Short mmCIF file of C-alpha atoms and ligand atoms in Angstrom, two decimals:
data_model
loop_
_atom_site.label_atom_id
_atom_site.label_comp_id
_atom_site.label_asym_id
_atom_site.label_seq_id
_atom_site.Cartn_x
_atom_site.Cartn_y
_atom_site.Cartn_z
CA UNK A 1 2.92 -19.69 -70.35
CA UNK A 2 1.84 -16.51 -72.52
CA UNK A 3 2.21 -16.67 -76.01
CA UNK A 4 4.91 -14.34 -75.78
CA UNK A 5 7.00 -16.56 -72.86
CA UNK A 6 6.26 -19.50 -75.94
CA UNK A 7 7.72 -17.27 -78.71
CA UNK A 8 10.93 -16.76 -76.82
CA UNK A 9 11.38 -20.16 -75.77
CA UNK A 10 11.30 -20.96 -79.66
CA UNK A 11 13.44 -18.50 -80.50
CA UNK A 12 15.82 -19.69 -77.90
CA UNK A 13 15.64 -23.93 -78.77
CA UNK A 14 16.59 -22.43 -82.38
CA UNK A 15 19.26 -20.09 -81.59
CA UNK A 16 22.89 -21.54 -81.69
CA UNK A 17 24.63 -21.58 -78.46
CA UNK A 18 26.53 -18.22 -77.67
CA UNK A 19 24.05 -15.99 -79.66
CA UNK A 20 22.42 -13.66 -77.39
CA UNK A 21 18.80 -12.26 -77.50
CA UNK A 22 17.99 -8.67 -77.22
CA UNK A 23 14.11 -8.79 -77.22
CA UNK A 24 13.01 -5.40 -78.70
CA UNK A 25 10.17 -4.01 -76.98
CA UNK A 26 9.92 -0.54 -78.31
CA UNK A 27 6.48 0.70 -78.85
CA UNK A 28 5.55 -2.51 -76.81
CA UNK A 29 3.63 -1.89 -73.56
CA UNK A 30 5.65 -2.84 -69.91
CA UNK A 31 2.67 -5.77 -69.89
CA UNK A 32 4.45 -7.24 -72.80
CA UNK A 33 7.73 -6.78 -71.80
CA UNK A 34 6.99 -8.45 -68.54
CA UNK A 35 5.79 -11.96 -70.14
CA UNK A 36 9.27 -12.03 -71.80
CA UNK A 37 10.82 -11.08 -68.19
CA UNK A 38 8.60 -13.89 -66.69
CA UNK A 39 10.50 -15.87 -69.73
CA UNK A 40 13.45 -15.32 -68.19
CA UNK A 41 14.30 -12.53 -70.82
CA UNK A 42 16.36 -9.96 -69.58
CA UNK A 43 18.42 -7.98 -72.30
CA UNK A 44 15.63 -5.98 -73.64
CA UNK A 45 16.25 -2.84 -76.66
CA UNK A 46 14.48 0.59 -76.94
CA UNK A 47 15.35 3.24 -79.79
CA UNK A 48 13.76 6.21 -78.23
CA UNK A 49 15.33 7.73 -75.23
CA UNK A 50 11.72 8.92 -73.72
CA UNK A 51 10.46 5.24 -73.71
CA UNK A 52 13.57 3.84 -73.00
CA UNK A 53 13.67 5.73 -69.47
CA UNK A 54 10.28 5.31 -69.02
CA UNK A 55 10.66 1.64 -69.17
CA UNK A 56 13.50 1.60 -66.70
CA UNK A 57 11.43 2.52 -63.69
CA UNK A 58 8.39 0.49 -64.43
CA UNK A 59 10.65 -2.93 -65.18
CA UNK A 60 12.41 -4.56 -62.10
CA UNK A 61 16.48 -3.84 -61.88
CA UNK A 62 17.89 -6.42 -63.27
CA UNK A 63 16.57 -5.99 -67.05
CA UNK A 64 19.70 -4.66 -69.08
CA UNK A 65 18.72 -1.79 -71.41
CA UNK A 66 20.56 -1.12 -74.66
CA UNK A 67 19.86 1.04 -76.85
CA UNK A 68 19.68 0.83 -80.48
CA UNK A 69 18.10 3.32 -82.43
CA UNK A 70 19.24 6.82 -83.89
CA UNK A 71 20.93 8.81 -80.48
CA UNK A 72 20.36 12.65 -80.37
CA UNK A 73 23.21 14.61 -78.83
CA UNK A 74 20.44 16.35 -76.27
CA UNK A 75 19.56 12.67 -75.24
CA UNK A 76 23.04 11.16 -74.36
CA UNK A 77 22.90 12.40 -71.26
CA UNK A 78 19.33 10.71 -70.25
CA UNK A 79 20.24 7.28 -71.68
CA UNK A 80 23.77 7.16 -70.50
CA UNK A 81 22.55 6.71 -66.89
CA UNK A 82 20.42 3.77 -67.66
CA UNK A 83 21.88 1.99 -70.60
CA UNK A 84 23.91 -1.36 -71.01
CA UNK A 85 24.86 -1.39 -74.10
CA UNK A 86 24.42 1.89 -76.55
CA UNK A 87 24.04 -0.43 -80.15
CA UNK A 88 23.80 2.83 -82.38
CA UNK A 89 26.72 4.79 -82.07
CA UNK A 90 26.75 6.59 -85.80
CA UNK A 91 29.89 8.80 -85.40
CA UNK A 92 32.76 9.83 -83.77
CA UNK A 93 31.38 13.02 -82.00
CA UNK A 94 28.61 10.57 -80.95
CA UNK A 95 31.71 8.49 -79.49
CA UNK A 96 33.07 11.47 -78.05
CA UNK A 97 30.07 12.80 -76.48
CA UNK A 98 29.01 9.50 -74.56
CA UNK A 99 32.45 9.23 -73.21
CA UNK A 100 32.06 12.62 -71.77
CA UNK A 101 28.49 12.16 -70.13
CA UNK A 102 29.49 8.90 -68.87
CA UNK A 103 32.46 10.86 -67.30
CA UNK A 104 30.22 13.12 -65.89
CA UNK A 105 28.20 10.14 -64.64
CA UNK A 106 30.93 8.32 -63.24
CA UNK A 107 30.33 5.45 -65.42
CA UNK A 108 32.08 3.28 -68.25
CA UNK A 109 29.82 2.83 -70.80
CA UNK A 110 29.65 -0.15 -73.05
CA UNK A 111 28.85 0.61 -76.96
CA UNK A 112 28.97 -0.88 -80.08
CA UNK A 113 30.05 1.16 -83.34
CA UNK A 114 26.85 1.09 -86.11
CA UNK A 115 28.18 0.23 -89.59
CA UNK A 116 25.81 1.20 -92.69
CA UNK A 117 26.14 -1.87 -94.95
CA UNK A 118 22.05 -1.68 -96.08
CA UNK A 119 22.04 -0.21 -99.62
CA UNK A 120 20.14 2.00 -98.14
CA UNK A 121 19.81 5.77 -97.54
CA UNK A 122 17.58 5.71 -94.99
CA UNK A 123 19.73 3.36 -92.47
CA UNK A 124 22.70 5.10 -90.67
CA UNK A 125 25.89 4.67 -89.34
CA UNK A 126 29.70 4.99 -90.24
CA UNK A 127 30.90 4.11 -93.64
CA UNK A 128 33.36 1.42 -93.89
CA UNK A 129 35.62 4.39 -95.00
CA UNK A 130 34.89 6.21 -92.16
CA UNK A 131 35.08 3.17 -89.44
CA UNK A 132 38.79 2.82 -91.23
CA UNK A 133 39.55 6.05 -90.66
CA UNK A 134 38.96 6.18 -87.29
CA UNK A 135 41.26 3.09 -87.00
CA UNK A 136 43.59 4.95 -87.87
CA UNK A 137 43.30 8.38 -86.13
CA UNK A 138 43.86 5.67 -82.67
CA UNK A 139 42.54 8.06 -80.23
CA UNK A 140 39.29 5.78 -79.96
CA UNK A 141 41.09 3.26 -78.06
CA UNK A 142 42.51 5.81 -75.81
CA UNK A 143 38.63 7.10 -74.75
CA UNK A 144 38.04 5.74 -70.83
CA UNK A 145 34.51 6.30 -70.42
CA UNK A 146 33.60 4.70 -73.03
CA UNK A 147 34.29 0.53 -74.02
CA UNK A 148 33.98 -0.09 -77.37
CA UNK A 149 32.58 -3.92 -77.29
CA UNK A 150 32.11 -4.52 -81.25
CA UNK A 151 29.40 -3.53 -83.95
CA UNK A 152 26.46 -3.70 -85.25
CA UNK A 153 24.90 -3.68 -89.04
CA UNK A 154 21.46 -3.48 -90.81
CA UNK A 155 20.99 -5.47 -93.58
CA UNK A 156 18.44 -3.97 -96.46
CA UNK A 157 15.12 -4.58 -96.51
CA UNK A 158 14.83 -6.59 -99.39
CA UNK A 159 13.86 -10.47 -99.75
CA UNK A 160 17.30 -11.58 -101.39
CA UNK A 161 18.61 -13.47 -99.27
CA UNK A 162 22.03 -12.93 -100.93
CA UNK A 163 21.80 -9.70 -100.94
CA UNK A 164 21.67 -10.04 -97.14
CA UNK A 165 24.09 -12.15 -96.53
CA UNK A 166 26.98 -10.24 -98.58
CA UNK A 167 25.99 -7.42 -96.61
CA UNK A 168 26.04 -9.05 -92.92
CA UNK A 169 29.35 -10.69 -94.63
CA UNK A 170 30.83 -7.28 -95.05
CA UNK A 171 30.47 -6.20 -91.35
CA UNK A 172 31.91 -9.56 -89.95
CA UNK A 173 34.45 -8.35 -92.62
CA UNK A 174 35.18 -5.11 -91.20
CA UNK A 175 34.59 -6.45 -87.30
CA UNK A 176 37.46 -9.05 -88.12
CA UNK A 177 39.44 -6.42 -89.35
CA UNK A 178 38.85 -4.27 -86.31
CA UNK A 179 39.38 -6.76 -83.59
CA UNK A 180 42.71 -7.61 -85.05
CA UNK A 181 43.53 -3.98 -85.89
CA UNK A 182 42.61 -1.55 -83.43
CA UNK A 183 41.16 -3.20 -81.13
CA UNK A 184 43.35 -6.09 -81.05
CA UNK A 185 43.94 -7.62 -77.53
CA UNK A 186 41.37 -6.25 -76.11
CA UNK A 187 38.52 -8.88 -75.04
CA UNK A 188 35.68 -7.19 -74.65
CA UNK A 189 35.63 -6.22 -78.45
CA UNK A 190 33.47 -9.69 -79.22
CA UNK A 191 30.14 -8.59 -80.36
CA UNK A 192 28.43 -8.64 -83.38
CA UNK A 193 25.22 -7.96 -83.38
CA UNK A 194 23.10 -8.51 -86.48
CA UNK A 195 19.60 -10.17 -87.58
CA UNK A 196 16.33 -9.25 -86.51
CA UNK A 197 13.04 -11.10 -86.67
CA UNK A 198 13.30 -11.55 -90.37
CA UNK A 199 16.95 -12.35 -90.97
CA UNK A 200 18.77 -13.47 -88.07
CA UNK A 201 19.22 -16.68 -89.31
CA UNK A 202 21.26 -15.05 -92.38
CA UNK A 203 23.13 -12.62 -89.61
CA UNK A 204 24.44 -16.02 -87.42
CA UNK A 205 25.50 -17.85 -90.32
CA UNK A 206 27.57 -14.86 -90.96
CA UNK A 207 28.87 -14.81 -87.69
CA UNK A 208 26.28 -13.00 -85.88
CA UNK A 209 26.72 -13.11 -82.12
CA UNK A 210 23.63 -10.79 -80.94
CA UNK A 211 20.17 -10.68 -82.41
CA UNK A 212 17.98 -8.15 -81.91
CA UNK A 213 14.22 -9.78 -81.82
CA UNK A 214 11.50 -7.85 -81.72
CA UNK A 215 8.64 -8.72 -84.32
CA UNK A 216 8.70 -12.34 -83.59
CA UNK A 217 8.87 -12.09 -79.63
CA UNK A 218 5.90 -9.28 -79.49
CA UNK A 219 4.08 -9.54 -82.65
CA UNK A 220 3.47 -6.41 -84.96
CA UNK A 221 4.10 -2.98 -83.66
CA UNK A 222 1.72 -0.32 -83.29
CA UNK A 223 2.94 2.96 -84.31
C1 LIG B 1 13.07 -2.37 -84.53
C2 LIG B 1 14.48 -2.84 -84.61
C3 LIG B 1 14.78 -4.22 -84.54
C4 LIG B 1 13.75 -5.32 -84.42
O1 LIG B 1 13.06 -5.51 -85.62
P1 LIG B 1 12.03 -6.75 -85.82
O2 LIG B 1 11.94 -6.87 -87.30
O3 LIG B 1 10.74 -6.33 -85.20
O4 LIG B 1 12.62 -7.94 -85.18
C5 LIG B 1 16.12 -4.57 -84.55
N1 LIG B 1 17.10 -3.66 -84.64
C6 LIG B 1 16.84 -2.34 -84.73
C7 LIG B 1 17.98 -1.40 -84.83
C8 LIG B 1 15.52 -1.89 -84.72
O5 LIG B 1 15.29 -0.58 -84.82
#
């Protein structure tokens, strides 16, 4: 076993049944990402569209790809054709313009809506404001290209842990108020995906349901 197969079978004895690993690989060579595939890892995340595609034809076909960093408009097309799961979606015309190249692909594409909790410029997504308002605007639902299967949040990068916590407790807050709102009845809106290598454990006492690992299945990145 390579140390990487050992660090995901760690991960995995301490996750909490139902919590899904997304081992992040970006800026990781395919070498790497193989020893987690010969782990038996399979839902792997990118945040560049280049690598991500790159990836896709090296790794064997039944990896799922999602996608979880900051999506260009000139790059929807690309990832649309590849992607599981799009993590990252940051606004509605975002929405809007997935649903249309999936169209054009002949696809339904799953996504998750990004909600900016971090007290943080830097870190994007909708406002909790602007994730109400597209409640209520409704068209959202009505998109067919397009399945909208929960959210994702960012915590801060700071080392209070309660700091942390009240903001992963804000997006269960808001994904609560979602799935019986909006999105209420339909199943597939069940995932929350939150925590990364330093704060997952926060994120699924929150009610995490996805982590997205990549530090602690790879080691340090590279850049
Ligand atoms: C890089 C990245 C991660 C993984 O971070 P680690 O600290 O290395 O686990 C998770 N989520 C997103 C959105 C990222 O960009």
């Amino acid at each position: 076993m390579t140390e990487i197969g050992r660090n995901i079978e760690r991960l995995r004895s301490e996750m909490p049944q139902g919590v899904k690993i997304v081992a992040v690989s970006k800026f990781h060579p395919v070498e790497s990402l193989m020893q987690a595939y010969d782990a038996g890892q399979r839902a792997f995340g990118e945040n560049r569209a280049q690598e991500l595609v790159g990836k896709v034809g090296m790794m064997p076909g039944d990896v799922s790809w999602h996608f979880i960093g900051k999506l260009q408009k000139n790059k929807v097309r690309m990832v649309v054709r590849h992607v599981s799961l799009i993590q990252s979606i940051d606004s509605e015309a975002l929405l809007r313009l997935v649903d249309a190249e999936a169209a054009r692909a002949g696809r339904v594409v799953d996504v998750l809506l990004e909600l900016h909790v971090a007290r943080e410029e830097t870190k994007s997504g909708f406002s909790a404001d602007e994730m109400l308002a597209l409640q209520d605007c409704g068209e959202i639902a009505a998109l067919r290209n397009v399945r909208v299967c929960g959210l994702m949040a960012m915590a801060s990068f700071v080392e209070d842990a309660r700091q942390i916590e009240r903001e992963f407790g804000e997006a269960r807050s808001m994904f609560e108020r979602l799935r019986c709102g909006m999105f209420a009845g339909r199943d597939e809106f069940a995932v929350l995906s939150m925590g990364m290598s330093d704060d997952w454990r926060i994120a699924v006492d929150c009610g995490s349901t996805m982590v997205r690992i990549g530090t602690t299945i790879f080691g340090a990145r590279e850049y």
